[in-house]
CSV table of C-alpha atoms in Angstrom, one decimal:
chain,number,residue,atom,x,y,z
A,37,MET,CA,-27.1,-27.5,-38.5
A,38,LYS,CA,-28.7,-28.7,-41.7
A,39,PRO,CA,-32.2,-30.2,-41.8
A,40,ILE,CA,-32.2,-34.0,-42.2
A,41,ARG,CA,-34.3,-36.2,-44.4
A,42,LEU,CA,-36.4,-39.0,-43.0
A,43,GLY,CA,-35.0,-42.2,-44.6
A,44,LYS,CA,-35.5,-42.2,-48.4
A,45,THR,CA,-38.6,-40.1,-48.2
A,46,ASN,CA,-38.8,-36.4,-49.3
A,47,ILE,CA,-39.7,-35.3,-45.7
A,48,THR,CA,-37.1,-33.1,-44.0
A,49,ILE,CA,-37.1,-31.8,-40.4
A,50,ASN,CA,-35.0,-29.4,-38.5
A,51,ARG,CA,-32.8,-30.7,-35.7
A,52,LEU,CA,-35.2,-30.2,-32.8
A,53,GLY,CA,-38.7,-31.5,-32.2
A,54,LEU,CA,-41.5,-30.7,-29.8
A,55,GLY,CA,-42.6,-33.6,-27.6
A,56,SER,CA,-46.3,-33.3,-26.7
A,57,TRP,CA,-46.7,-35.9,-23.9
A,58,ALA,CA,-46.8,-33.3,-21.1
A,59,ILE,CA,-49.6,-31.3,-22.7
A,60,GLY,CA,-52.0,-34.2,-22.8
A,61,GLY,CA,-53.1,-34.0,-19.2
A,62,PRO,CA,-53.9,-36.8,-16.7
A,63,CYS,CA,-54.3,-40.4,-17.9
A,64,MET,CA,-54.0,-43.7,-16.1
A,65,ASP,CA,-52.2,-46.9,-17.1
A,66,GLY,CA,-53.6,-49.5,-14.7
A,67,ASP,CA,-52.9,-48.2,-11.2
A,68,SER,CA,-50.1,-45.8,-12.5
A,69,GLN,CA,-50.3,-42.3,-13.6
A,70,MET,CA,-49.0,-41.6,-17.1
A,71,GLY,CA,-49.9,-37.9,-17.4
A,72,TRP,CA,-47.9,-34.9,-16.3
A,73,GLY,CA,-50.6,-33.2,-14.2
A,74,ASP,CA,-53.2,-30.5,-15.1
A,75,VAL,CA,-52.8,-28.7,-18.4
A,76,ASP,CA,-53.7,-25.3,-19.9
A,77,ASP,CA,-54.6,-25.9,-23.5
A,78,GLU,CA,-54.4,-22.2,-24.5
A,79,GLN,CA,-50.9,-22.1,-23.1
A,80,SER,CA,-50.0,-25.3,-24.9
A,81,VAL,CA,-51.2,-23.8,-28.2
A,82,ARG,CA,-49.2,-20.6,-27.7
A,83,ALA,CA,-46.1,-22.7,-26.8
A,84,ILE,CA,-46.3,-24.8,-30.0
A,85,ARG,CA,-46.7,-21.7,-32.2
A,86,ALA,CA,-43.8,-19.9,-30.5
A,87,ALA,CA,-41.5,-22.9,-31.2
A,88,LEU,CA,-42.7,-23.0,-34.9
A,89,ASP,CA,-41.9,-19.3,-35.2
A,90,MET,CA,-38.3,-20.0,-34.0
A,91,GLY,CA,-37.6,-22.7,-36.6
A,92,VAL,CA,-39.0,-25.9,-35.1
A,93,ASN,CA,-41.0,-27.7,-37.7
A,94,TYR,CA,-41.4,-31.2,-36.2
A,95,ILE,CA,-44.1,-32.1,-33.5
A,96,ASP,CA,-44.5,-35.5,-31.9
A,97,THR,CA,-47.5,-36.8,-30.1
A,98,ALA,CA,-49.3,-40.1,-29.5
A,99,ASN,CA,-52.8,-41.4,-29.2
A,100,ILE,CA,-52.3,-42.3,-25.5
A,101,TYR,CA,-51.0,-38.9,-24.4
A,102,GLY,CA,-53.9,-37.7,-22.3
A,103,ALA,CA,-55.9,-40.5,-24.0
A,104,GLY,CA,-56.1,-38.5,-27.2
A,105,HIS,CA,-56.1,-35.0,-25.7
A,106,SER,CA,-52.6,-34.2,-26.8
A,107,GLU,CA,-53.4,-35.0,-30.4
A,108,GLU,CA,-56.4,-32.7,-30.3
A,109,VAL,CA,-54.3,-29.8,-28.9
A,110,VAL,CA,-51.7,-30.3,-31.5
A,111,GLY,CA,-54.4,-30.3,-34.2
A,112,ARG,CA,-55.6,-26.9,-32.9
A,113,ALA,CA,-52.1,-25.4,-32.8
A,114,ILE,CA,-51.3,-26.4,-36.4
A,115,ARG,CA,-54.6,-25.3,-37.9
A,116,GLY,CA,-53.8,-23.1,-40.9
A,117,LEU,CA,-50.1,-24.2,-40.7
A,118,ARG,CA,-50.4,-27.8,-41.8
A,119,ASP,CA,-48.1,-27.6,-44.8
A,120,LYS,CA,-45.4,-26.0,-42.7
A,121,VAL,CA,-45.3,-28.7,-40.0
A,122,VAL,CA,-44.1,-32.3,-39.9
A,123,VAL,CA,-46.4,-34.2,-37.4
A,124,SER,CA,-45.7,-37.7,-36.0
A,125,THR,CA,-48.1,-39.6,-33.7
A,126,LYS,CA,-47.9,-43.1,-32.3
A,127,PHE,CA,-50.0,-46.2,-32.2
A,128,GLY,CA,-49.9,-49.7,-30.7
A,129,ILE,CA,-51.2,-49.0,-27.2
A,130,LEU,CA,-55.0,-48.7,-27.0
A,131,CYS,CA,-56.9,-46.2,-24.8
A,132,ASP,CA,-60.4,-45.0,-23.8
A,133,PRO,CA,-60.6,-41.2,-24.3
A,134,ALA,CA,-63.7,-41.0,-22.1
A,135,ALA,CA,-62.2,-42.9,-19.2
A,136,LYS,CA,-58.8,-41.4,-19.6
A,137,ARG,CA,-56.9,-44.7,-19.4
A,138,THR,CA,-55.1,-47.2,-21.5
A,139,THR,CA,-57.0,-50.4,-22.3
A,140,GLY,CA,-54.4,-52.8,-23.8
A,141,ILE,CA,-52.3,-53.2,-26.9
A,142,ILE,CA,-52.9,-54.1,-30.5
A,143,HIS,CA,-52.5,-57.8,-31.3
A,144,GLY,CA,-52.8,-57.7,-35.1
A,145,ALA,CA,-52.0,-55.7,-38.1
A,146,ASP,CA,-55.7,-55.1,-38.8
A,147,GLU,CA,-55.8,-52.7,-35.9
A,148,VAL,CA,-53.2,-50.4,-37.5
A,149,ALA,CA,-55.7,-48.8,-39.9
A,150,SER,CA,-58.3,-48.1,-37.3
A,151,SER,CA,-55.7,-46.5,-35.0
A,152,CYS,CA,-54.6,-44.3,-37.9
A,153,GLU,CA,-58.2,-43.2,-38.6
A,154,ALA,CA,-58.8,-42.3,-34.9
A,155,SER,CA,-55.6,-40.2,-34.8
A,156,LEU,CA,-56.4,-38.4,-38.1
A,157,GLU,CA,-59.8,-37.4,-36.6
A,158,ARG,CA,-58.2,-36.0,-33.4
A,159,LEU,CA,-55.5,-34.2,-35.2
A,160,GLY,CA,-58.0,-32.7,-37.7
A,161,THR,CA,-55.9,-33.6,-40.7
A,162,ASP,CA,-56.2,-36.0,-43.6
A,163,TYR,CA,-52.6,-37.3,-43.4
A,164,ILE,CA,-49.9,-38.1,-40.8
A,165,ASP,CA,-46.3,-37.4,-41.8
A,166,LEU,CA,-44.7,-40.0,-39.6
A,167,PHE,CA,-46.7,-42.8,-37.9
A,168,LEU,CA,-44.6,-44.5,-35.1
A,169,PHE,CA,-45.2,-47.9,-33.7
A,170,HIS,CA,-45.3,-47.4,-29.9
A,171,LEU,CA,-44.8,-50.9,-28.6
A,172,GLY,CA,-41.2,-51.2,-27.3
A,173,SER,CA,-41.2,-54.9,-28.2
A,174,CYS,CA,-43.3,-57.6,-30.0
A,175,ASP,CA,-42.7,-60.8,-31.8
A,176,GLU,CA,-41.2,-60.7,-35.3
A,177,ALA,CA,-44.4,-61.9,-37.0
A,178,LEU,CA,-46.4,-59.0,-35.7
A,179,ALA,CA,-43.6,-56.6,-36.6
A,180,CYS,CA,-43.6,-57.7,-40.2
A,181,GLY,CA,-47.4,-57.5,-40.4
A,182,VAL,CA,-47.5,-54.0,-38.9
A,183,ARG,CA,-44.8,-52.9,-41.3
A,184,ASP,CA,-46.8,-54.2,-44.3
A,185,ALA,CA,-49.9,-52.5,-43.0
A,186,LEU,CA,-48.0,-49.2,-42.7
A,187,GLU,CA,-46.9,-49.5,-46.3
A,188,THR,CA,-50.5,-49.9,-47.3
A,189,LEU,CA,-51.4,-46.7,-45.4
A,190,VAL,CA,-48.7,-44.9,-47.3
A,191,ALA,CA,-50.1,-46.2,-50.6
A,192,GLU,CA,-53.6,-44.9,-49.5
A,193,GLY,CA,-52.2,-41.5,-48.7
A,194,LYS,CA,-53.1,-41.7,-45.0
A,195,ILE,CA,-49.4,-41.5,-43.9
A,196,ARG,CA,-46.3,-40.3,-45.6
A,197,ALA,CA,-43.7,-42.4,-43.6
A,198,TYR,CA,-43.5,-44.6,-40.6
A,199,GLY,CA,-41.0,-45.7,-37.9
A,200,TRP,CA,-40.7,-47.4,-34.5
A,201,SER,CA,-40.3,-46.1,-31.0
A,202,THR,CA,-38.0,-48.8,-29.5
A,203,GLU,CA,-34.6,-49.4,-27.9
A,204,ARG,CA,-34.3,-52.8,-29.7
A,205,PRO,CA,-32.2,-52.5,-32.9
A,206,GLU,CA,-32.9,-56.1,-34.0
A,207,LEU,CA,-36.6,-55.3,-34.2
A,208,ALA,CA,-36.2,-51.8,-35.6
A,209,ALA,CA,-34.2,-53.4,-38.4
A,210,ILE,CA,-37.3,-55.2,-39.6
A,211,PHE,CA,-39.0,-51.8,-40.2
A,212,ALA,CA,-35.8,-50.5,-41.9
A,213,GLU,CA,-36.5,-53.0,-44.7
A,214,GLY,CA,-39.7,-51.1,-45.6
A,215,GLU,CA,-39.5,-48.6,-48.4
A,216,HIS,CA,-41.1,-45.8,-46.5
A,217,CYS,CA,-39.5,-46.2,-43.1
A,218,GLY,CA,-38.1,-42.8,-42.1
A,219,ALA,CA,-37.1,-42.7,-38.4
A,220,PHE,CA,-36.5,-44.5,-35.2
A,221,MET,CA,-37.4,-43.0,-31.8
A,222,HIS,CA,-35.5,-44.2,-28.7
A,223,ILE,CA,-34.3,-43.0,-25.3
A,224,GLU,CA,-31.2,-41.0,-25.7
A,225,ASN,CA,-29.8,-38.5,-23.2
A,226,ILE,CA,-26.5,-37.6,-21.6
A,227,PHE,CA,-27.0,-40.4,-19.0
A,228,GLU,CA,-28.8,-43.1,-21.1
A,229,ASP,CA,-27.0,-43.9,-24.3
A,230,TYR,CA,-28.1,-46.4,-26.9
A,231,PRO,CA,-25.2,-46.5,-29.3
A,232,ASP,CA,-26.6,-49.6,-31.1
A,233,MET,CA,-29.8,-47.6,-32.0
A,234,LEU,CA,-27.7,-44.7,-33.2
A,235,ALA,CA,-25.6,-47.0,-35.3
A,236,LEU,CA,-28.6,-48.6,-36.9
A,237,SER,CA,-30.1,-45.2,-37.7
A,238,ARG,CA,-26.9,-44.1,-39.3
A,239,ARG,CA,-26.4,-47.3,-41.3
A,240,THR,CA,-29.9,-47.3,-42.7
A,241,GLY,CA,-30.2,-43.6,-43.3
A,242,MET,CA,-32.9,-43.0,-40.7
A,243,ALA,CA,-33.4,-40.1,-38.4
A,244,SER,CA,-32.7,-40.8,-34.7
A,245,LEU,CA,-35.5,-39.2,-32.8
A,246,CYS,CA,-34.2,-38.8,-29.2
A,247,ARG,CA,-36.9,-39.2,-26.6
A,248,SER,CA,-36.4,-38.2,-22.9
A,249,PRO,CA,-33.5,-35.9,-23.9
A,250,LEU,CA,-33.9,-34.0,-20.7
A,251,CYS,CA,-34.8,-36.9,-18.4
A,252,MET,CA,-38.4,-35.6,-18.0
A,253,GLY,CA,-37.2,-32.2,-16.9
A,254,LEU,CA,-34.5,-33.4,-14.4
A,255,LEU,CA,-31.7,-32.2,-16.6
A,256,THR,CA,-33.0,-28.6,-16.6
A,257,GLY,CA,-31.6,-28.3,-13.1
A,258,LYS,CA,-34.8,-26.8,-11.7
A,259,TYR,CA,-35.7,-29.7,-9.4
A,260,GLY,CA,-34.0,-30.4,-6.1
A,261,PRO,CA,-34.4,-32.6,-2.9
A,262,ASP,CA,-37.5,-30.6,-1.8
A,263,THR,CA,-39.3,-31.0,-5.1
A,264,ARG,CA,-42.7,-32.7,-4.9
A,265,PHE,CA,-45.1,-33.5,-7.8
A,266,ALA,CA,-48.9,-33.7,-7.8
A,267,ALA,CA,-50.6,-37.0,-7.5
A,268,ASN,CA,-51.7,-36.8,-11.1
A,269,ASP,CA,-48.1,-36.3,-12.4
A,270,LEU,CA,-46.3,-39.5,-13.4
A,271,ARG,CA,-43.1,-38.1,-11.7
A,272,GLY,CA,-44.9,-38.3,-8.3
A,273,LEU,CA,-45.9,-41.0,-5.9
A,274,ASN,CA,-48.1,-42.8,-8.5
A,275,ALA,CA,-45.2,-43.2,-10.9
A,276,PRO,CA,-45.0,-46.2,-13.2
A,277,GLN,CA,-42.5,-49.0,-12.3
A,278,TRP,CA,-40.1,-48.0,-15.0
A,279,MET,CA,-39.6,-44.4,-13.7
A,280,ASN,CA,-36.0,-43.9,-12.8
A,281,TYR,CA,-35.5,-40.1,-13.1
A,282,PHE,CA,-37.7,-39.6,-10.0
A,283,ILE,CA,-37.8,-41.9,-7.0
A,284,ASP,CA,-40.6,-41.6,-4.5
A,285,GLY,CA,-41.7,-38.3,-6.1
A,286,ARG,CA,-38.2,-36.7,-5.8
A,287,PRO,CA,-35.3,-36.3,-8.3
A,288,ASN,CA,-33.1,-39.4,-8.4
A,289,PRO,CA,-30.1,-38.2,-6.3
A,290,GLU,CA,-27.6,-40.2,-8.4
A,291,PHE,CA,-28.8,-38.3,-11.5
A,292,ILE,CA,-28.4,-35.0,-9.6
A,293,ARG,CA,-24.9,-35.9,-8.5
A,294,ARG,CA,-23.8,-36.8,-12.0
A,295,LEU,CA,-25.4,-33.6,-13.4
A,296,ASP,CA,-23.5,-31.5,-10.9
A,297,ALA,CA,-20.3,-33.1,-12.1
A,298,ILE,CA,-20.8,-31.8,-15.7
A,299,ARG,CA,-22.8,-28.6,-15.0
A,300,GLU,CA,-19.9,-26.3,-15.8
A,301,ILE,CA,-19.1,-28.0,-19.1
A,302,LEU,CA,-22.7,-28.0,-20.3
A,303,THR,CA,-23.2,-24.3,-19.5
A,304,GLN,CA,-20.1,-23.0,-21.4
A,305,GLY,CA,-20.8,-20.5,-24.1
A,306,GLY,CA,-23.9,-19.1,-22.4
A,307,ARG,CA,-25.9,-22.2,-22.7
A,308,THR,CA,-28.5,-23.2,-20.0
A,309,LEU,CA,-28.2,-26.7,-18.6
A,310,ALA,CA,-31.1,-27.9,-20.9
A,311,GLN,CA,-29.5,-26.3,-23.9
A,312,GLY,CA,-26.2,-28.0,-23.1
A,313,CYS,CA,-27.9,-31.4,-22.8
A,314,LEU,CA,-29.5,-30.9,-26.2
A,315,ALA,CA,-26.1,-29.9,-27.6
A,316,TRP,CA,-24.6,-33.1,-26.3
A,317,LEU,CA,-27.2,-35.0,-28.4
A,318,TRP,CA,-26.4,-33.1,-31.6
A,319,ALA,CA,-22.8,-34.0,-31.1
A,320,ARG,CA,-23.7,-37.7,-31.1
A,321,GLY,CA,-24.4,-37.7,-34.8
A,322,GLU,CA,-25.6,-35.7,-37.8
A,323,ASN,CA,-29.0,-37.5,-37.7
A,324,THR,CA,-30.0,-37.0,-34.1
A,325,VAL,CA,-33.1,-35.0,-33.3
A,326,PRO,CA,-33.8,-34.3,-29.7
A,327,VAL,CA,-37.6,-34.2,-28.9
A,328,PRO,CA,-37.9,-32.4,-25.5
A,329,GLY,CA,-41.3,-32.0,-23.9
A,330,PHE,CA,-42.7,-28.6,-22.9
A,331,ARG,CA,-45.5,-27.1,-20.7
A,332,THR,CA,-45.0,-23.4,-21.3
A,333,GLU,CA,-44.1,-21.0,-24.0
A,334,LYS,CA,-40.9,-20.1,-22.2
A,335,GLN,CA,-39.8,-23.7,-22.1
A,336,ALA,CA,-40.5,-24.1,-25.8
A,337,ARG,CA,-38.6,-20.9,-26.7
A,338,ASP,CA,-35.6,-21.8,-24.5
A,339,ASN,CA,-35.3,-25.2,-26.1
A,340,ALA,CA,-35.7,-23.7,-29.6
A,341,ALA,CA,-33.0,-21.2,-28.9
A,342,ALA,CA,-30.5,-24.0,-28.5
A,343,LEU,CA,-30.6,-24.5,-32.3
A,344,ALA,CA,-28.6,-21.4,-32.8
A,345,LEU,CA,-25.9,-22.6,-30.5
A,346,GLY,CA,-25.3,-26.0,-32.2
A,347,PRO,CA,-23.6,-29.1,-30.9
A,348,LEU,CA,-20.9,-29.4,-28.2
A,349,THR,CA,-17.3,-29.6,-29.4
A,350,GLU,CA,-15.2,-32.8,-29.4
A,351,GLU,CA,-13.3,-31.5,-26.5
A,352,GLN,CA,-16.4,-30.8,-24.4
A,353,MET,CA,-17.7,-34.3,-25.2
A,354,ARG,CA,-14.3,-35.7,-24.0
A,355,GLN,CA,-14.4,-33.6,-20.8
A,356,ILE,CA,-17.9,-34.9,-20.0
A,357,ASP,CA,-16.8,-38.5,-20.5
A,358,ILE,CA,-13.9,-38.0,-18.1
A,359,ALA,CA,-16.1,-36.3,-15.5
A,360,LEU,CA,-18.6,-39.2,-15.6
A,361,ASP,CA,-15.8,-41.8,-15.5
A,362,ARG,CA,-16.6,-43.2,-18.9
A,363,ALA,CA,-13.6,-42.0,-20.9
């Protein structure tokens, strides 16, 4: 699979990213957990560098992942390798790093620059390759103001490109009008398809960065009815209201049932379940870039190994649709 360009910019990335939410550590959003449990920073650094060695050149993080901790770990991992890595981080949701919790959202374009400066410091770099707006929705006036503020940051050399993490194509289209918009990030996995976002990305020449490509680990097949998560893991009993992959701290049985129905197809050709799910995303279009999370070096390596196996075939895609009653 050929690398793809981010919009009209000169930035290119390979077809798999590293999602750095899980390595941020515990953090609260109101009464809900939004971290993935305790972390081992040394292990996280090793995992990132292992993936880079295997051809992954795009890393995604956000200011709220561990209330800034993920950005710091990513910064450590890419030290001395900055010119070989494309880094994206997100802004729009505010947090308190000391208290390890979110504190609200931005309400004006004037907060974009300060968010950028804080992320630059935590990442230990003087530029961000791709700066992603992290609010799933906002009014059109704020969207236009944020887009213009991002263009100013490009002119100042603080960022190289920008995009939006949203499932709303009518809002993302506002950013697409900007000269340096390069990508959209949205949920996309074998059970949650957003064809309108994929279509917008294709039409405007943007990369489609697929978040939750493995349904927060559920699609790896390693979790069953007896699985329990720690209290400081967002997949556990303190999960946010939007959590649908795990119910009451256990894998959603409907997702497990559907995964079992397509397990044999996904693992053809020696793929693991996770690699099959990534291959499904590559078959959805030439501009899709799955961004799976990771906790360990093994997970990062296994995901990166999927690059050599490429996308599913048209026939495999057809078989999956039949098995899931969506032919």
